[in-house]
XYZ file of C-alpha atoms in Angstrom:
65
model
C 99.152 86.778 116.851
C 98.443 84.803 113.498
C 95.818 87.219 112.725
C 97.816 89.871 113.106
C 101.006 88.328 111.277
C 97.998 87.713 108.415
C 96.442 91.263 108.495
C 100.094 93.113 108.286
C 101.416 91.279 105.397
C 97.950 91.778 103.537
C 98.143 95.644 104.191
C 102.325 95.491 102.608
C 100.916 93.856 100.318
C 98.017 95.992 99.211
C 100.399 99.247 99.983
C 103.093 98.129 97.293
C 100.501 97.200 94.982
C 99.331 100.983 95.134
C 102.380 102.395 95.506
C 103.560 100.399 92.245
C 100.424 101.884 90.949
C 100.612 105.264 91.746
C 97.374 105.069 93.435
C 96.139 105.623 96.624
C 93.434 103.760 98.382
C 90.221 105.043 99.629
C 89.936 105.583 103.273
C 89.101 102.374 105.166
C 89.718 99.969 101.910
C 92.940 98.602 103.301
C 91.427 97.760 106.666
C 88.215 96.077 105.348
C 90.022 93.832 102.813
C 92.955 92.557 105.123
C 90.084 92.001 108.113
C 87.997 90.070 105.193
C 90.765 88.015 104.263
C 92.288 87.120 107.883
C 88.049 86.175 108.386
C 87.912 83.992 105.093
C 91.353 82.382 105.880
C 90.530 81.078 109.786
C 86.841 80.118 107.763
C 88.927 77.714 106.233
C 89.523 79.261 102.776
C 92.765 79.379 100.928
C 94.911 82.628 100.535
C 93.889 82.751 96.846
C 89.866 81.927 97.953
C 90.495 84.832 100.213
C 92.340 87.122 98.715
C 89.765 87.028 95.334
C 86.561 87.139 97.546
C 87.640 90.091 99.333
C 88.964 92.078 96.413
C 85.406 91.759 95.310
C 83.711 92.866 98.045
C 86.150 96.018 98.419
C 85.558 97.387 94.954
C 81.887 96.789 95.425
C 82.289 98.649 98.620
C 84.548 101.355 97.703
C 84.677 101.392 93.724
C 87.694 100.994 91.839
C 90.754 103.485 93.111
């Protein structure tokens, strides 16, 4: 339920940010970087710790949008 409640404001999150942006994400980004930050988070990491680490990883996996 947590992990859900985590995941769902990520993806808002991430949506308005492209949306604000005019951009839109590459298939599958969304989904890998809200499931990487709900993983970092119950790994004991802050939101911020989280939220940076997985940013990385999705432009390194999908390039900048």
């Amino acid at each position: 339920m947590i992990e859900q409640l985590i995941y769902n404001k990520c993806a808002a999150a991430m949506q308005a940010d492209f949306d604000q942006a005019a951009k839109v994400p590459p298939p599958g980004m969304v989904d890998f970087t809200c499931t990487c930050v709900v993983q970092k988070i119950f790994s004991q990491q802050s939101i911020h710790q989280a939220k940076t680490a997985c940013t990385e990883l999705a432009l390194k996996k999908f390039g900048q949008p």
